[in-house]
Amino acid sequence: MCIRDRYICMKLYKESPDTSTTIEATTYDTFPVKHEHSTPNKAVPIIILVLTCIGSFCETFCYENPTPFQTQIEESLGLSTTKYNMLFSFYYLPNIFMPILLGYLADSCGRPLAITLSALLILLGQLLFAAGITTRSFALSIVGRLLFGIGAEGYIVVVLECLSFWTFSFIAISMGIQCAAQRLGSTVNDFTLPYVYEATGNLPLQFWIGFVVACVCLLATLALVGIECYSLRDYRQEQGETMELSAIFRFPLIYWILIFFISFVYMGMTSFNTIASGLLQSRFHFSVSASGIVLCIPLVIVIIGSIAFGFLIDRIGRYSSCCLAGSIGLTFSFAIFSLLPDYSPAWTIYLCFAMYGAFCSLVIAAVWPCIKLVVPQGLTSTAYGLCFSVQDAMLFLGPFVTGLTIDATKKHSAGYFWASLLFFTMCFVSTVLGVFLLGIDYGGNRVLHSKPQSEPPISSESIAA
């Protein structure tokens, strides 16, 4: 069953009082579809949310696996900071193209195939990366991160679409919880593995732990696929037209501004996260375990804040205003980081990381539901995939340019002063885009200003017109 037809199923799920209903409706390109509908169990959306959170936790744990060990990986494999950051750049390289293809696969062939394929690539990529660290093969590690990146980005694309289908009436808090699960994966990785490393002195062990976590991700994904297919087993679809990928060129202007806003703000956040451990150890002279604790501060705040802000946004709306406020706050945070003296008191470092985490949580809670609100119902996976493709093109450059900046300016604050200014510039550009986003939304139908409705506000007919 194709994903585009399930949006009509969602309407039935919310509105039909009968246990069995037949409805004729219109989806993309106005072809008729009939559904034999049996109302799904009301607990299914919660179960789906839990399983997507488990998978997201595991995916992010594996993504962040190298982060606490920047110095150790560089020493073990004989890498410069630029080469170390290639572990993150090559994660994003294939995803300049792959997320939109996986999103289109989910829209045209259904979520089960797309999300299962993504989970398998996560497992294979983490296996090769752990083997590369064990054998001190930088090339094998790069291949592993490349395959892992294809799977991980595709996985999140489908997870976001899945949540937008099952939990639309509380979309901001559900996506906030999912993002909190991702940040929890980062927190557990950054907090626990440095202690495991200090206790064992075994660097490869940390990445084989990541492989075990990737296995859990695959199991959660298979459970998700099974429950979703079982819950929707009574739907029947007549043959209809196949959705065309060219429909993306008819997306509204606000969507394109939104994806570039996301790309710049995430380029700043992600590039900072990749070097945060090195910044704490090289510039502010923290130990490995102490830097792991500091890195947990923004992650814990994001875990709590993304849920709290999601709960608030579901009730007040104003998505575009919250996006702009979060971007302004991140710009200010990176300005503070660049101005801090190298021997600043520890409490000032804690305060800066806490402020950074608070504004990250506001952006995360506000920005991801926006895509669902500005694109037609049957194109959500493709829209998320295109967003991730553009974002990953930017994120491919971000860590690489950051590494070059640090290597070229090591004489000044170990290179991290100019890196902080680079992050400031990225978030300043996102702030300018946020202003345009707010202006276009207020000048149009204010879909990003209103509270979420019971069903998607933009129909497929509006994009075809």
Coordinates of C-alpha atoms in Angstrom, one line a residue:
M1 CA 0.0 0.0 0.0
C2 CA 1.4 3.4 -1.0
I3 CA 2.1 6.0 1.5
R4 CA 0.2 8.7 -0.3
D5 CA -3.1 6.9 0.3
R6 CA -2.6 6.6 4.0
Y7 CA -3.3 10.3 4.5
I8 CA -6.9 9.6 3.6
C9 CA -6.8 6.8 6.1
M10 CA -5.7 9.2 8.7
K11 CA -8.8 11.3 8.1
L12 CA -11.0 8.2 8.6
Y13 CA -9.0 7.3 11.6
K14 CA -9.8 10.7 13.2
E15 CA -13.3 11.3 12.0
S16 CA -15.2 8.0 11.2
P17 CA -17.3 6.8 14.1
D18 CA -17.9 3.4 12.3
T19 CA -15.7 0.4 12.5
S20 CA -15.9 -0.2 8.8
T21 CA -16.3 2.6 6.2
T22 CA -15.9 2.9 2.5
I23 CA -14.8 6.3 1.2
E24 CA -13.9 7.8 -2.2
A25 CA -11.4 10.6 -2.1
T26 CA -9.0 12.5 -4.2
T27 CA -5.2 12.5 -3.7
Y28 CA -2.3 13.7 -5.8
D29 CA -3.2 14.5 -9.4
T30 CA -6.8 13.9 -8.5
F31 CA -7.1 10.2 -9.0
P32 CA -9.9 8.4 -7.1
V33 CA -9.1 5.9 -4.4
K34 CA -11.5 3.7 -2.4
H35 CA -10.6 2.4 1.0
E36 CA -12.2 -0.3 3.1
H37 CA -11.4 1.0 6.5
S38 CA -11.4 -0.6 9.9
T39 CA -10.5 1.9 12.7
P40 CA -7.0 1.2 14.0
N41 CA -6.4 0.7 17.7
K42 CA -6.1 4.0 19.4
A43 CA -2.9 2.8 21.1
V44 CA -1.1 2.3 17.8
P45 CA 0.1 6.0 17.5
I46 CA 1.8 5.7 20.9
I47 CA 3.4 2.4 20.1
I48 CA 4.6 3.8 16.8
L49 CA 6.0 6.8 18.6
V50 CA 7.9 4.6 21.2
L51 CA 9.4 2.4 18.4
T52 CA 10.5 5.4 16.3
C53 CA 12.1 6.9 19.4
I54 CA 14.0 3.7 20.1
G55 CA 15.3 3.6 16.5
S56 CA 16.2 7.3 16.6
F57 CA 18.0 6.8 19.9
C58 CA 20.1 4.0 18.4
E59 CA 20.8 5.8 15.1
T60 CA 22.1 9.0 16.9
F61 CA 24.1 7.0 19.4
C62 CA 26.0 5.5 16.4
Y63 CA 26.3 8.8 14.6
E64 CA 27.9 10.4 17.6
N65 CA 30.1 7.4 18.4
P66 CA 33.3 9.1 17.3
T67 CA 32.6 12.5 18.9
P68 CA 34.0 11.9 22.4
F69 CA 37.2 10.3 20.9
Q70 CA 38.4 13.0 18.5
T71 CA 41.9 13.2 20.0
Q72 CA 42.2 9.4 20.4
I73 CA 41.1 8.7 16.8
E74 CA 43.5 11.2 15.5
E75 CA 46.4 9.7 17.4
S76 CA 45.4 6.1 16.7
L77 CA 45.0 6.5 12.9
G78 CA 47.5 9.4 12.5
L79 CA 44.9 11.9 11.3
S80 CA 44.9 15.7 11.2
T81 CA 41.8 17.5 12.4
T82 CA 40.8 17.9 8.7
K83 CA 40.9 14.2 8.1
Y84 CA 39.1 13.5 11.3
N85 CA 36.2 15.7 10.2
M86 CA 36.1 13.8 7.0
L87 CA 34.4 11.0 9.1
F88 CA 31.5 13.4 9.3
S89 CA 31.8 15.0 5.9
F90 CA 31.7 11.6 4.2
Y91 CA 28.6 10.7 6.3
Y92 CA 26.9 13.6 4.4
L93 CA 28.4 13.2 0.9
P94 CA 26.0 10.5 -0.5
N95 CA 23.1 12.2 1.2
I96 CA 23.3 15.1 -1.2
F97 CA 21.2 12.7 -3.4
M98 CA 20.0 9.8 -1.4
P99 CA 17.4 11.2 1.1
I100 CA 15.2 12.5 -1.7
L101 CA 15.4 9.1 -3.5
L102 CA 14.5 7.3 -0.2
G103 CA 11.7 9.7 0.4
Y104 CA 10.3 9.1 -3.0
L105 CA 10.7 5.4 -2.4
A106 CA 8.6 5.7 0.7
D107 CA 5.9 7.8 -1.0
S108 CA 5.7 5.5 -4.0
C109 CA 6.4 2.0 -2.6
G110 CA 5.5 2.5 1.1
R111 CA 7.4 3.1 4.4
P112 CA 8.2 -0.6 5.2
L113 CA 10.6 -1.1 2.4
A114 CA 12.3 2.3 2.8
I115 CA 12.8 2.2 6.6
T116 CA 13.9 -1.5 6.6
L117 CA 16.5 -0.8 3.9
S118 CA 17.7 2.2 5.9
A119 CA 18.1 0.2 9.1
L120 CA 20.1 -2.4 7.3
L121 CA 22.5 0.2 5.9
I122 CA 22.9 1.6 9.4
L123 CA 24.0 -1.8 10.7
L124 CA 26.4 -2.5 7.8
G125 CA 27.9 1.0 8.0
Q126 CA 28.6 0.8 11.8
L127 CA 30.1 -2.7 11.3
L128 CA 32.6 -1.4 8.7
F129 CA 33.4 1.7 10.7
A130 CA 34.1 -0.4 13.8
A131 CA 36.3 -2.8 11.8
G132 CA 38.1 0.2 10.3
I133 CA 39.0 1.6 13.7
T134 CA 40.0 -1.9 14.9
T135 CA 42.4 -2.4 11.9
R136 CA 43.5 1.3 11.9
S137 CA 42.2 1.6 8.3
F138 CA 41.1 5.1 7.6
A139 CA 39.7 4.1 4.2
L140 CA 37.5 1.3 5.7
S141 CA 36.3 3.7 8.3
I142 CA 35.3 6.3 5.6
V143 CA 33.4 3.6 3.7
G144 CA 31.6 2.6 6.8
R145 CA 30.6 6.2 7.6
L146 CA 29.4 6.7 4.1
L147 CA 27.1 3.7 4.1
F148 CA 26.0 4.5 7.6
G149 CA 25.1 8.0 6.5
I150 CA 22.9 6.8 3.6
G151 CA 21.0 4.6 6.0
A152 CA 20.8 7.1 8.9
E153 CA 19.5 10.0 6.9
G154 CA 17.0 7.9 5.0
Y155 CA 15.9 6.4 8.4
I156 CA 15.1 9.9 9.9
V157 CA 13.3 11.0 6.7
V158 CA 10.9 8.0 6.9
V159 CA 10.5 8.3 10.7
L160 CA 9.5 12.0 10.4
E161 CA 6.9 11.1 7.7
C162 CA 5.7 8.2 9.9
L163 CA 5.1 10.5 12.8
S164 CA 3.4 13.1 10.7
F165 CA 1.0 10.5 9.6
W166 CA 0.2 8.9 12.9
T167 CA 0.4 11.9 15.3
F168 CA -0.6 14.9 13.2
S169 CA -2.9 16.3 15.9
F170 CA 0.1 16.6 18.3
I171 CA 2.8 16.8 15.7
A172 CA 5.1 19.2 17.4
I173 CA 5.3 17.3 20.7
S174 CA 5.7 14.0 18.9
M175 CA 8.5 15.3 16.8
G176 CA 9.9 16.9 20.0
I177 CA 9.9 13.6 21.8
Q178 CA 11.6 11.9 18.7
C179 CA 14.3 14.6 18.7
A180 CA 14.7 14.2 22.4
A181 CA 15.3 10.5 21.9
Q182 CA 18.0 11.4 19.3
R183 CA 19.6 13.7 21.8
L184 CA 19.4 11.1 24.5
G185 CA 21.3 8.8 22.3
S186 CA 24.0 11.5 22.0
T187 CA 24.0 12.0 25.8
V188 CA 24.4 8.3 26.6
N189 CA 27.2 8.0 24.1
D190 CA 29.0 11.2 25.3
F191 CA 28.6 10.4 29.0
T192 CA 29.1 6.7 29.2
L193 CA 31.7 5.7 26.6
P194 CA 34.5 8.0 27.8
Y195 CA 34.3 6.2 31.2
V196 CA 34.3 2.8 29.4
Y197 CA 37.4 4.0 27.5
E198 CA 39.2 5.2 30.6
A199 CA 38.4 2.0 32.4
T200 CA 39.6 -0.3 29.5
G201 CA 41.9 1.8 27.4
N202 CA 40.4 -0.1 24.4
L203 CA 39.4 2.4 21.6
P204 CA 37.9 -0.1 19.2
L205 CA 35.6 -1.5 21.9
Q206 CA 33.6 1.8 21.9
F207 CA 32.6 1.3 18.3
W208 CA 31.7 -2.3 18.7
I209 CA 29.3 -1.2 21.4
G210 CA 27.9 1.1 18.7
F211 CA 27.5 -2.0 16.5
V212 CA 25.4 -3.7 19.2
V213 CA 23.2 -0.6 19.4
A214 CA 22.8 -0.6 15.6
C215 CA 21.4 -4.2 16.0
V216 CA 18.8 -2.9 18.4
C217 CA 17.9 -0.2 15.9
L218 CA 17.2 -2.9 13.3
L219 CA 15.0 -4.9 15.7
A220 CA 13.0 -1.8 16.6
T221 CA 12.5 -1.1 12.9
L222 CA 11.3 -4.6 12.2
A223 CA 8.8 -4.3 15.1
L224 CA 7.7 -0.9 13.7
V225 CA 7.1 -2.3 10.3
G226 CA 5.2 -5.3 11.6
I227 CA 2.9 -3.2 13.8
E228 CA 2.2 -0.7 11.1
C229 CA 1.5 -3.2 8.4
Y230 CA -0.8 -5.2 10.8
S231 CA -2.7 -2.0 11.9
L232 CA -3.3 -1.0 8.2
R233 CA -4.0 -4.6 7.0
D234 CA -7.6 -3.9 6.1
Y235 CA -6.9 -1.0 3.7
R236 CA -7.4 -1.8 0.0
Q237 CA -6.2 0.4 -2.8
E238 CA -7.4 0.5 -6.4
Q239 CA -4.8 1.1 -9.1
G240 CA -4.0 4.8 -9.6
E241 CA -1.5 7.1 -11.1
T242 CA 2.1 7.0 -10.0
M243 CA 3.3 10.2 -8.3
E244 CA 5.9 12.1 -10.3
L245 CA 9.1 13.3 -8.7
S246 CA 8.9 16.5 -10.8
A247 CA 6.1 17.7 -8.4
I248 CA 8.9 19.1 -6.1
F249 CA 9.4 22.0 -8.6
R250 CA 5.8 23.2 -7.7
F251 CA 6.5 23.4 -4.0
P252 CA 5.7 26.9 -2.6
L253 CA 8.4 29.5 -2.0
I254 CA 8.0 29.2 1.8
Y255 CA 9.2 25.6 1.6
W256 CA 12.4 26.5 -0.2
I257 CA 13.2 29.2 2.3
L258 CA 12.4 26.8 5.1
I259 CA 14.9 24.1 3.8
F260 CA 17.7 26.6 3.5
F261 CA 16.9 28.0 7.0
I262 CA 17.2 24.4 8.3
S263 CA 20.4 23.8 6.3
F264 CA 22.3 26.8 7.7
V265 CA 21.1 26.5 11.3
Y266 CA 21.9 22.8 11.3
M267 CA 25.3 23.4 9.6
G268 CA 26.2 25.6 12.5
M269 CA 25.0 23.2 15.2
T270 CA 26.4 20.0 13.6
S271 CA 29.8 21.5 12.8
F272 CA 30.0 22.8 16.4
N273 CA 29.1 19.4 17.8
T274 CA 31.8 17.6 15.8
I275 CA 34.6 19.6 17.3
A276 CA 33.1 20.4 20.8
S277 CA 35.1 17.7 22.5
G278 CA 38.3 19.0 20.9
L279 CA 37.4 22.6 21.8
L280 CA 36.9 21.7 25.5
Q281 CA 40.1 19.6 25.6
S282 CA 42.4 21.8 23.5
R283 CA 41.2 25.3 24.2
F284 CA 39.6 25.1 27.7
H285 CA 41.9 22.2 29.0
F286 CA 39.2 19.7 30.1
S287 CA 40.0 16.0 30.4
V288 CA 38.2 13.4 28.2
S289 CA 35.7 12.5 30.9
A290 CA 35.2 16.1 32.0
S291 CA 34.5 17.2 28.4
G292 CA 32.0 14.3 28.1
I293 CA 30.1 15.7 31.1
V294 CA 30.1 19.2 29.6
L295 CA 28.8 17.9 26.3
C296 CA 25.9 16.3 28.1
I297 CA 24.7 19.7 29.4
P298 CA 23.2 20.9 26.1
L299 CA 22.0 17.4 25.2
V300 CA 20.1 17.0 28.5
I301 CA 18.5 20.4 28.0
V302 CA 17.5 19.5 24.4
I303 CA 15.9 16.3 25.7
I304 CA 13.7 18.2 28.1
G305 CA 13.4 21.4 26.1
S306 CA 12.3 19.9 22.8
I307 CA 9.4 18.1 24.5
A308 CA 8.5 21.2 26.5
F309 CA 8.6 23.5 23.5
G310 CA 6.8 21.0 21.4
F311 CA 4.0 20.8 23.9
L312 CA 3.8 24.6 24.0
I313 CA 3.9 25.0 20.2
D314 CA 1.1 22.5 19.7
R315 CA -1.0 24.9 21.7
I316 CA 0.0 28.3 20.4
G317 CA 1.3 27.6 16.9
R318 CA 3.7 30.4 15.8
Y319 CA 6.2 28.0 14.2
S320 CA 7.9 30.7 12.1
S321 CA 8.3 33.0 15.1
C322 CA 9.8 30.2 17.2
C323 CA 12.2 29.3 14.4
L324 CA 13.5 32.9 14.2
A325 CA 13.8 33.3 18.0
G326 CA 15.9 30.0 18.2
S327 CA 18.1 31.1 15.3
I328 CA 18.8 34.5 17.0
G329 CA 19.6 32.7 20.2
L330 CA 22.1 30.4 18.5
T331 CA 23.8 33.3 16.8
F332 CA 24.2 35.0 20.1
S333 CA 25.5 31.8 21.7
F334 CA 28.3 31.4 19.1
A335 CA 29.2 35.0 19.5
I336 CA 29.8 34.3 23.2
F337 CA 31.9 31.2 22.5
S338 CA 34.2 33.2 20.2
L339 CA 34.7 35.9 22.8
L340 CA 35.4 33.6 25.8
P341 CA 39.0 33.7 27.1
D342 CA 40.9 30.4 26.9
Y343 CA 41.2 30.1 30.6
S344 CA 37.6 31.0 31.5
P345 CA 36.1 29.7 34.7
A346 CA 34.4 26.3 34.4
W347 CA 31.0 27.8 35.3
T348 CA 31.1 30.1 32.3
I349 CA 31.6 27.2 30.0
Y350 CA 28.7 25.3 31.6
L351 CA 26.5 28.4 31.2
C352 CA 27.4 28.8 27.6
F353 CA 26.7 25.2 26.8
A354 CA 23.4 25.4 28.7
M355 CA 22.3 28.5 26.7
Y356 CA 23.3 26.7 23.4
G357 CA 21.2 23.7 24.4
A358 CA 18.1 25.8 25.2
F359 CA 18.1 27.6 21.8
C360 CA 18.8 24.3 20.0
S361 CA 15.7 22.8 21.6
L362 CA 13.5 25.7 20.5
V363 CA 14.7 25.4 16.9
I364 CA 14.3 21.6 16.9
A365 CA 10.8 21.7 18.3
A366 CA 9.6 24.4 15.9
V367 CA 11.2 23.6 12.6
W368 CA 10.5 20.0 11.7
P369 CA 6.6 20.2 11.8
C370 CA 6.8 23.1 9.4
I371 CA 7.6 20.9 6.4
K372 CA 4.4 18.9 6.9
L373 CA 2.4 22.1 7.2
V374 CA 3.6 23.6 3.9
V375 CA 3.6 20.7 1.5
P376 CA 0.7 18.6 0.0
Q377 CA -0.5 15.5 1.8
G378 CA 0.9 12.9 -0.5
L379 CA 4.4 14.3 -0.8
T380 CA 5.6 14.4 2.8
S381 CA 8.4 11.8 2.5
T382 CA 9.7 13.4 -0.7
A383 CA 9.6 16.9 0.9
Y384 CA 11.5 15.7 3.9
G385 CA 13.9 13.8 1.7
L386 CA 14.6 16.9 -0.4
C387 CA 15.1 19.0 2.7
F388 CA 17.7 16.4 4.0
S389 CA 19.4 16.4 0.6
V390 CA 19.9 20.1 0.6
Q391 CA 20.8 20.1 4.3
D392 CA 23.4 17.3 3.8
A393 CA 25.0 19.1 0.9
M394 CA 25.6 22.0 3.3
L395 CA 26.7 19.6 6.2
F396 CA 29.2 17.9 3.9
L397 CA 31.0 21.2 3.6
G398 CA 30.5 22.3 7.2
P399 CA 32.8 19.9 9.1
F400 CA 35.3 19.9 6.3
V401 CA 35.6 23.8 6.3
T402 CA 35.6 23.7 10.1
G403 CA 38.6 21.3 10.1
L404 CA 40.5 23.5 7.6
T405 CA 39.8 26.6 9.7
I406 CA 41.1 24.9 12.9
D407 CA 44.2 23.5 11.2
A408 CA 45.0 26.9 9.6
T409 CA 44.6 28.9 12.8
K410 CA 46.0 26.7 15.6
K411 CA 48.2 29.5 16.9
H412 CA 45.1 31.4 18.0
S413 CA 43.0 29.6 20.7
A414 CA 44.0 26.3 19.1
G415 CA 42.1 27.4 16.0
Y416 CA 38.7 27.3 17.8
F417 CA 38.3 31.1 18.0
W418 CA 37.9 31.4 14.2
A419 CA 35.8 28.2 14.1
S420 CA 33.4 29.9 16.6
L421 CA 33.1 32.9 14.3
L422 CA 32.4 30.5 11.4
F423 CA 29.5 29.0 13.3
F424 CA 28.3 32.5 14.2
T425 CA 28.2 33.4 10.5
M426 CA 26.2 30.2 9.6
C427 CA 23.6 31.0 12.2
F428 CA 23.4 34.7 11.2
V429 CA 22.5 33.6 7.7
S430 CA 19.8 31.4 9.1
T431 CA 18.5 34.3 11.1
V432 CA 18.2 36.4 7.9
L433 CA 16.3 33.5 6.3
G434 CA 14.1 33.3 9.4
V435 CA 13.1 36.9 8.9
F436 CA 12.0 36.1 5.3
L437 CA 10.2 33.0 6.5
L438 CA 8.2 35.0 9.0
G439 CA 7.4 37.7 6.5
I440 CA 6.2 35.4 3.8
D441 CA 4.1 33.4 6.3
Y442 CA 2.5 36.5 7.6
G443 CA 1.9 37.9 4.1
G444 CA 0.2 34.6 3.0
N445 CA -2.2 32.2 4.7
R446 CA -0.2 32.1 8.0
V447 CA -0.1 28.3 8.0
L448 CA 3.0 28.5 10.2
H449 CA 1.3 31.0 12.6
S450 CA -1.8 29.0 13.4
K451 CA -2.2 26.1 15.8
P452 CA -2.1 22.6 14.1
Q453 CA -5.5 21.4 12.8
S454 CA -7.0 17.9 12.9
E455 CA -5.7 17.2 9.4
P456 CA -3.1 18.6 7.0
P457 CA -3.9 22.1 5.9
I458 CA -2.6 21.8 2.4
S459 CA -4.2 19.5 -0.1
S460 CA -2.6 17.9 -3.1
E461 CA -5.0 19.8 -5.3
S462 CA -3.4 23.1 -4.3
I463 CA 0.0 22.0 -5.5
A464 CA -1.4 20.7 -8.8
A465 CA -3.3 23.9 -9.6

